[in-house]
Tab-separated table of C-alpha atoms in Angstrom:
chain	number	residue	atom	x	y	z
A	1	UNK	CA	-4.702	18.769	-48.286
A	2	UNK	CA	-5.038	15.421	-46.856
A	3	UNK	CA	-8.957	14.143	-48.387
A	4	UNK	CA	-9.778	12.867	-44.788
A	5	UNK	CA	-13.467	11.472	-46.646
A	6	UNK	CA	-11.739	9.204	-49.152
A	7	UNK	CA	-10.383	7.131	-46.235
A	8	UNK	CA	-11.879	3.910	-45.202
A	9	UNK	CA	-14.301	3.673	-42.513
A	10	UNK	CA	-12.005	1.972	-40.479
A	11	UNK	CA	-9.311	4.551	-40.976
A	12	UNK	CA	-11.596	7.359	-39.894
A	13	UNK	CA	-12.587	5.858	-36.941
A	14	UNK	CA	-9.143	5.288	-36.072
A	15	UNK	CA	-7.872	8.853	-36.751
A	16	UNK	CA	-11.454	10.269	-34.768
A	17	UNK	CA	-9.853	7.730	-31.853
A	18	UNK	CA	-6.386	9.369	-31.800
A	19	UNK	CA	-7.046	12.970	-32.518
A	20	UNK	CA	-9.251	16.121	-31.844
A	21	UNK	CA	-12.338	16.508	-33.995
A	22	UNK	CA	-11.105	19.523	-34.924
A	23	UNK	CA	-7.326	18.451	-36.467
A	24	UNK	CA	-9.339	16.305	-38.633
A	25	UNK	CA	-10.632	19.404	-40.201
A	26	UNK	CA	-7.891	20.777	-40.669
A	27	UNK	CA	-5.468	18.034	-41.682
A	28	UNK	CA	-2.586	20.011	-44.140
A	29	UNK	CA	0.813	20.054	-45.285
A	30	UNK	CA	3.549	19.732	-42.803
A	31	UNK	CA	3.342	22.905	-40.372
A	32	UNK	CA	6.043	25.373	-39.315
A	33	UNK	CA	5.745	23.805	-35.939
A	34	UNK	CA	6.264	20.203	-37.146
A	35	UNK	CA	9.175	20.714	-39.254
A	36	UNK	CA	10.800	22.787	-36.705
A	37	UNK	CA	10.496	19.895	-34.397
A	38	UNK	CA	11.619	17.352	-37.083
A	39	UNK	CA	14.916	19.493	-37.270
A	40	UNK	CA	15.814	19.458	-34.082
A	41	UNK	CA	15.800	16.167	-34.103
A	42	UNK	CA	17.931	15.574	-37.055
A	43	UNK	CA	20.365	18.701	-35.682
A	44	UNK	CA	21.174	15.878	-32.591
A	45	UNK	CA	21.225	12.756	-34.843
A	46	UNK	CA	17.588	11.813	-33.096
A	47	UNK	CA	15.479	9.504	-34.060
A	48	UNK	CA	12.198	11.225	-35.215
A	49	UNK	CA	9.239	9.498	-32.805
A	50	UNK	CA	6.299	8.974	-35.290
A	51	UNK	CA	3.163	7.809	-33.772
A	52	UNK	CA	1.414	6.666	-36.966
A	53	UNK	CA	2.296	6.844	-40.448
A	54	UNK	CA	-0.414	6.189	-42.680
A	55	UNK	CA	1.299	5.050	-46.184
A	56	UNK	CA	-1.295	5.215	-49.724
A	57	UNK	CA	0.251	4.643	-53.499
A	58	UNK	CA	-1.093	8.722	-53.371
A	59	UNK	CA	0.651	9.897	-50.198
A	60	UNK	CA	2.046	9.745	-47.121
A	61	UNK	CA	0.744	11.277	-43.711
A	62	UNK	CA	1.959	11.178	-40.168
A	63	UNK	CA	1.206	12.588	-36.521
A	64	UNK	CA	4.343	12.965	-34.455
A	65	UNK	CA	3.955	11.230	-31.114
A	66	UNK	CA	3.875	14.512	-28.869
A	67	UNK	CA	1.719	16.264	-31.763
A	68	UNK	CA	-2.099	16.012	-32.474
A	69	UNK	CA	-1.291	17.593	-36.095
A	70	UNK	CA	-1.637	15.038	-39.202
A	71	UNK	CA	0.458	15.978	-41.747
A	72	UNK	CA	0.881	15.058	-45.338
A	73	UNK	CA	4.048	14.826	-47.727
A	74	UNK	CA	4.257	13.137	-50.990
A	75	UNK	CA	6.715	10.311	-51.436
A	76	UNK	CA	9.458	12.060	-52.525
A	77	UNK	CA	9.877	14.369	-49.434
A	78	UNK	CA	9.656	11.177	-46.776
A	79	UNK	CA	13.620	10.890	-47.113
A	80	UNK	CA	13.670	15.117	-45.923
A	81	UNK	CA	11.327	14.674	-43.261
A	82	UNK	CA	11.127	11.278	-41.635
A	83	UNK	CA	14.882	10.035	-42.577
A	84	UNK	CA	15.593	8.034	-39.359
A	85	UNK	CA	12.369	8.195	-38.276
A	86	UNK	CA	11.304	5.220	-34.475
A	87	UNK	CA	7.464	4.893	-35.702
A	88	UNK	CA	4.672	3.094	-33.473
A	89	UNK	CA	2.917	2.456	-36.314
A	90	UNK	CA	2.574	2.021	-40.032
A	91	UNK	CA	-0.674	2.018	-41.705
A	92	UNK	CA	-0.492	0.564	-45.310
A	93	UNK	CA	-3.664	1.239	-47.511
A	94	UNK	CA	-3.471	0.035	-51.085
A	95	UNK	CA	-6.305	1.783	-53.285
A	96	UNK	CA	-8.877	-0.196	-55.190
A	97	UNK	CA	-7.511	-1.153	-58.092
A	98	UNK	CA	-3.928	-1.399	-57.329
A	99	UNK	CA	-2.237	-3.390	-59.346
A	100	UNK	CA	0.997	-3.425	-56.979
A	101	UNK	CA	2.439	-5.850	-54.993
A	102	UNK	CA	1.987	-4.205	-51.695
A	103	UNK	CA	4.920	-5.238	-49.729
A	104	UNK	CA	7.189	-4.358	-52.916
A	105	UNK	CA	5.559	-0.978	-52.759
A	106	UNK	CA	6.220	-0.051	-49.337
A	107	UNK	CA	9.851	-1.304	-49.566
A	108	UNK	CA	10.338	1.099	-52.596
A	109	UNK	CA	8.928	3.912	-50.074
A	110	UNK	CA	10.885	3.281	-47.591
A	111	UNK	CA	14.206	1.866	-48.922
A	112	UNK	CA	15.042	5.740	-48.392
A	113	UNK	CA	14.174	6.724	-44.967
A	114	UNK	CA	16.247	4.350	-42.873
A	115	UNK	CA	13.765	3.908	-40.422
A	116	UNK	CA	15.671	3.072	-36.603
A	117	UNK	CA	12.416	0.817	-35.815
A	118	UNK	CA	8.742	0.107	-36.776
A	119	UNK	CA	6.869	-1.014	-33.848
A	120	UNK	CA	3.525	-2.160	-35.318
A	121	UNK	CA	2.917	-2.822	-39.423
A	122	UNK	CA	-0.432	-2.952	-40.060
A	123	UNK	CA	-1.623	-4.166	-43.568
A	124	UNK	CA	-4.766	-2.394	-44.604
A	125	UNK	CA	-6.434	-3.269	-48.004
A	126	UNK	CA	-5.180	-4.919	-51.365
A	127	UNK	CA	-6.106	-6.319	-54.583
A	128	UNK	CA	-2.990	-8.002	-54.744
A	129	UNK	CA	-1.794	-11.084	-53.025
A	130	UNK	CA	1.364	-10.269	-50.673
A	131	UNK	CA	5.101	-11.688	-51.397
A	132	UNK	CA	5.446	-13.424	-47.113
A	133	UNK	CA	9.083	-13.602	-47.963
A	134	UNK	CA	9.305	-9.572	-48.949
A	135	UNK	CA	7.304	-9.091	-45.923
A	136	UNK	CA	8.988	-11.162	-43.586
A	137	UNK	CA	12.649	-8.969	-45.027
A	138	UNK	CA	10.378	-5.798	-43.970
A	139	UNK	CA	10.038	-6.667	-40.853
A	140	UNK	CA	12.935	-8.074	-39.785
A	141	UNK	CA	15.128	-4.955	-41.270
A	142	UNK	CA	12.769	-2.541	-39.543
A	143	UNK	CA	12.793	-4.090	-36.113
A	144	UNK	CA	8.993	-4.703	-36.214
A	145	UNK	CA	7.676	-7.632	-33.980
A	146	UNK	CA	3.867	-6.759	-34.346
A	147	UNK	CA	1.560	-7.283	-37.186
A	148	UNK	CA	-2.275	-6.552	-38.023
A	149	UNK	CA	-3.492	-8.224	-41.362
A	150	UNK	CA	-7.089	-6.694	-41.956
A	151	UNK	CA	-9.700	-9.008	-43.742
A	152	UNK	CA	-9.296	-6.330	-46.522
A	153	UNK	CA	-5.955	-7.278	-47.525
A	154	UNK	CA	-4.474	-10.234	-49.403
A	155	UNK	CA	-2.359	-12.855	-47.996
A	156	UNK	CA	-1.385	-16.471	-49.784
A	157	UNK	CA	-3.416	-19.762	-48.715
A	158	UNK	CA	-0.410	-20.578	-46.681
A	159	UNK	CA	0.589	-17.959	-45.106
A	160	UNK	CA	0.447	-18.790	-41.524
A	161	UNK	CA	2.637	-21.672	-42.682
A	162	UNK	CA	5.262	-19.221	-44.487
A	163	UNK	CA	5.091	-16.407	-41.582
A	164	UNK	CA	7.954	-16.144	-39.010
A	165	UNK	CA	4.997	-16.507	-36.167
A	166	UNK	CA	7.543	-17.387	-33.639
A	167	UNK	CA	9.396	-14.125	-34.107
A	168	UNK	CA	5.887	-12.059	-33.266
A	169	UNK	CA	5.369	-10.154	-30.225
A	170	UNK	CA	1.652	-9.149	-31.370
A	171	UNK	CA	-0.996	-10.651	-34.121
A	172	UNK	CA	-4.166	-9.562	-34.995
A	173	UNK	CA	-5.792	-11.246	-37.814
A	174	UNK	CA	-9.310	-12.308	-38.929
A	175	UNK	CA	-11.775	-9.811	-37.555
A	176	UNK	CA	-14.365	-11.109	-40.063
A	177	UNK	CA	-14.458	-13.719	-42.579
A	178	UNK	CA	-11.900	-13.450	-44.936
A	179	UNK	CA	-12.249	-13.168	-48.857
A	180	UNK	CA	-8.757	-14.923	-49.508
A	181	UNK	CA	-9.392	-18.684	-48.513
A	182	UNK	CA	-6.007	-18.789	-46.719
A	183	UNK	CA	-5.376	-21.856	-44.512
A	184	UNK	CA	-7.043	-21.484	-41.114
A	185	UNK	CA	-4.499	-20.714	-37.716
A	186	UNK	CA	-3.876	-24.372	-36.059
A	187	UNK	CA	-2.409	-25.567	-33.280
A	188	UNK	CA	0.863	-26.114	-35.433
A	189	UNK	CA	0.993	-22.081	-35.790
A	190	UNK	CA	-0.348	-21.497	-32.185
A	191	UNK	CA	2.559	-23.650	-30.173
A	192	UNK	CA	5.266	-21.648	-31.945
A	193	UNK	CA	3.793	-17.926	-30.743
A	194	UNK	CA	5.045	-16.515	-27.752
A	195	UNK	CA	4.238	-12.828	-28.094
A	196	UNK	CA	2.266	-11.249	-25.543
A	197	UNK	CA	-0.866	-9.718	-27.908
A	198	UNK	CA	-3.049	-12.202	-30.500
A	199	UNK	CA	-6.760	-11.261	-31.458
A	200	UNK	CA	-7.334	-14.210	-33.946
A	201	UNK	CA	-10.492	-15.177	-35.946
A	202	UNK	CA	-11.522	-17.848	-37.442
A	203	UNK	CA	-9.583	-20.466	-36.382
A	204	UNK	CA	-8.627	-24.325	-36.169
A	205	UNK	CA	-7.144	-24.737	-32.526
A	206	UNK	CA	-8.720	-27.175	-30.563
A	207	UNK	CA	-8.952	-27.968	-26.294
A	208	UNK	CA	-5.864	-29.456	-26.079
A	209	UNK	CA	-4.017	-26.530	-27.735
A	210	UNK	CA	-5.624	-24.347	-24.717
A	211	UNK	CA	-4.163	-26.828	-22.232
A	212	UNK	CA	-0.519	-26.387	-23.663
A	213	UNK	CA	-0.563	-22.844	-23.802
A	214	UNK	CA	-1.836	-23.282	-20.233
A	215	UNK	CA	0.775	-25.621	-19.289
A	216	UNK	CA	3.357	-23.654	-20.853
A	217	UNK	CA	2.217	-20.415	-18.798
A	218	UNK	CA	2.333	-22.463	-15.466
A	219	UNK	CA	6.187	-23.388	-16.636
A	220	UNK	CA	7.103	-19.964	-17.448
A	221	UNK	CA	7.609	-20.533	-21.112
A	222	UNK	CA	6.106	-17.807	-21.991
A	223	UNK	CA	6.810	-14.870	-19.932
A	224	UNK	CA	3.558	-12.278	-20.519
A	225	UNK	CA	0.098	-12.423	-21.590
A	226	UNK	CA	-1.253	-9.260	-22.340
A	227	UNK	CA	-3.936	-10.340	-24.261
A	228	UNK	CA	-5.084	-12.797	-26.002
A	229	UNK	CA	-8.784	-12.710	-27.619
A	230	UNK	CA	-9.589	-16.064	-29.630
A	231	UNK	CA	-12.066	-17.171	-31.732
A	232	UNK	CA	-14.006	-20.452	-30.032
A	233	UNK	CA	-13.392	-23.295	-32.962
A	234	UNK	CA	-14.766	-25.792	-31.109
A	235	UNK	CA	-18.327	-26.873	-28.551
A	236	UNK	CA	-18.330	-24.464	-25.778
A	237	UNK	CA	-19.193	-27.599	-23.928
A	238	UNK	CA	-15.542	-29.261	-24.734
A	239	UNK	CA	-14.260	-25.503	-22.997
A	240	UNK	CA	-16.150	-25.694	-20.006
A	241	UNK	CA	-15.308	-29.204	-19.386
A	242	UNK	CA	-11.304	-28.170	-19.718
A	243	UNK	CA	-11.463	-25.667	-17.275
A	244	UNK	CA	-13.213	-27.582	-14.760
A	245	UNK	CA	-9.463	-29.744	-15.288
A	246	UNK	CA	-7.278	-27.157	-15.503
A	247	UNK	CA	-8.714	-24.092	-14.026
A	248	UNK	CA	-9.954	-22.787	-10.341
A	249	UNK	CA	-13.741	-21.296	-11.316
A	250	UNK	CA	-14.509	-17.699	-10.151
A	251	UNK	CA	-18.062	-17.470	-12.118
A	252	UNK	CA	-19.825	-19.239	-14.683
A	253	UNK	CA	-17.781	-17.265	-17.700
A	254	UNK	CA	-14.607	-16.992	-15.595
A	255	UNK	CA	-11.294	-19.095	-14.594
A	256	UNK	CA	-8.177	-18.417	-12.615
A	257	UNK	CA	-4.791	-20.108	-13.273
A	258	UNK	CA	-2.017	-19.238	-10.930
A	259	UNK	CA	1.919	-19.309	-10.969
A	260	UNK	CA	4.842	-18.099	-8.598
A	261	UNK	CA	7.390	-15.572	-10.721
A	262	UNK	CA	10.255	-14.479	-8.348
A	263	UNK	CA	8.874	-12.355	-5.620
A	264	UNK	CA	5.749	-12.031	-7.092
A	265	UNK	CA	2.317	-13.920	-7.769
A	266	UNK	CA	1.115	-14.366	-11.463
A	267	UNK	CA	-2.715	-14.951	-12.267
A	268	UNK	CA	-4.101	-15.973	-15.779
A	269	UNK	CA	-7.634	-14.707	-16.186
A	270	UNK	CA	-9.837	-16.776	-18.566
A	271	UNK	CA	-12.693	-15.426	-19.795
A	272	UNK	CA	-15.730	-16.779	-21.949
A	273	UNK	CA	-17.612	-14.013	-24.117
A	274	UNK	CA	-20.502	-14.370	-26.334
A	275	UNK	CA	-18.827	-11.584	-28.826
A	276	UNK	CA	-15.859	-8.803	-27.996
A	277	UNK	CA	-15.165	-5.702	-30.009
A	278	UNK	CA	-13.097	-7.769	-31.847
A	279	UNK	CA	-15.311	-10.634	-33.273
A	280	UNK	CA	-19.226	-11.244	-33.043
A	281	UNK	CA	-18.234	-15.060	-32.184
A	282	UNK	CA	-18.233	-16.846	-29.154
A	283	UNK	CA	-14.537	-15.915	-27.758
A	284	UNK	CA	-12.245	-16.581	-25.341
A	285	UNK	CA	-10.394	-13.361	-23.902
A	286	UNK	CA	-6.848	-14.280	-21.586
A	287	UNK	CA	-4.936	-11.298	-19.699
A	288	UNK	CA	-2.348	-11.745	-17.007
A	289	UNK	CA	-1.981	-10.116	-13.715
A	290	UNK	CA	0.590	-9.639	-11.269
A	291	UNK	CA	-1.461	-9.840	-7.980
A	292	UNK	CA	0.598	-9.869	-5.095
A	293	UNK	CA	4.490	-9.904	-3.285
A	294	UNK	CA	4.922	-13.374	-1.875
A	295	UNK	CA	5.959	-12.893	1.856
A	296	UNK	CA	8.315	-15.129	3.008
């Protein structure tokens, strides 16, 4: 039985967010119904589609993406069930006291299943400080292009510096003050990300690093903004004055920058938030839009 109560708080909330109160309860061993799906897929030489696969030095569980069933193996049966497995993502939770390397540990998981892609890693908890070389080998074997680093786990002081940021689609790092003393994100580390998803905390990026990731917008540089929710490092007064520059105001908190893409209008939204789910600081939160055909 999967021990749903052990789990950190953060990974119960996440399972209560992605599943029926009820499968909680009742979280088991794989089901008849699971493993009859799993081989069909492997009958057609299919990649298995994982939604999330939650990865402990105890076990490892995982919800198919068109099943609300969490299901646990141990680590020797991942090679029978999830061999070839496309997974969204992969939760990595170390337990206190772990004496492991973590990325070491997860490679000696999964050197096994073959895995066609890993969307998302996310790095839970550790004790131990993670190898950035090992991890950036992970990554680029499995396909993956997104990472979340909670404050729980370890990374080196300089690991923005030794992270392949310009290879990241997505980021999400420092949702509240880290324990490890690692270098701060500057602009250095900012001008080389062109992914469409970064919720960054604590930070070192000053104005003009907003005005080249504006400028580089306007030139097309970067093609998609999904989001971007950052940390304020600076006087919200040095903000406001470079969006009265740069910007076209739509309300006290909000800004508008505009560019023409092919048949269509682009608009970058700027926002100014006292706190987001994301951080209790002053942030500020940038999403793209496409608004409108341009008629010729």
């Amino acid at each position: 039985m999967f021990e749903f109560e052990l789990l950190p708080n953060e990974m119960q909330l996440e399972v209560l967010k992605r599943t029926e109160f009820r499968t909680v309860q009742s979280m088991k061993i794989v089901s008849k119904r699971v493993q009859q799906f799993i081989t069909v897929y492997q009958k057609y030489m299919m990649p298995i589609p994982i939604r999330q696969l939650f990865i402990t030095p105890e076990k490892v569980s995982f919800t198919l993406s068109h099943s609300n069933e969490i299901n646990t193996i141990n680590h020797e049966d991942i090679e029978n069930f999830l061999r070839g497995a496309k997974v969204e993502l992969l939760w990595l939770e170390m337990v206190i006291g772990s004496e492991l390397e973590p990325i070491e540990f997860l490679q000696s998981i999964l050197k096994k299943t073959n895995f066609s892609q890993i969307a998302c890693l996310k790095l839970g908890s550790s004790k131990m400080e993670c190898d950035v070389a090992k991890l950036t080998d992970l990554m680029k074997s499995s396909s993956c292009t997104e990472l979340v680093v909670d404050w729980r786990f370890r990374v080196p002081e300089n690991f923005f510096n030794e992270l392949s940021i310009k290879k990241l689609t997505g980021l999400t790092i420092g949702n509240q003050e880290s324990p490890n003393f690692y270098q701060p994100f500057k602009g250095e580390n900012f001008r080389k990300f062109r992914g469409d998803w970064m919720e960054l905390g604590a930070n070192q990026l000053r104005t003009s690093d907003f005005s080249t990731l504006f400028k580089s917008w306007k030139k097309g540089e970067i093609h998609w903004i999904s989001l971007y929710n950052i940390v304020i490092s600076f006087p919200v007064a040095e903000l406001l004055v470079l969006m009265k520059n740069e910007t076209c105001q739509k309300s006290p908190t909000r800004w508008i920058i505009s560019r023409d893409s092919d048949e269509t209008k682009d608009e970058l939204e700027i926002c100014f938030l006292q706190s987001t789910n994301f951080s209790k600081h002053p942030s500020v939160v940038i999403r793209q839009f496409k608004v409108s055909e341009i008629l010729w």
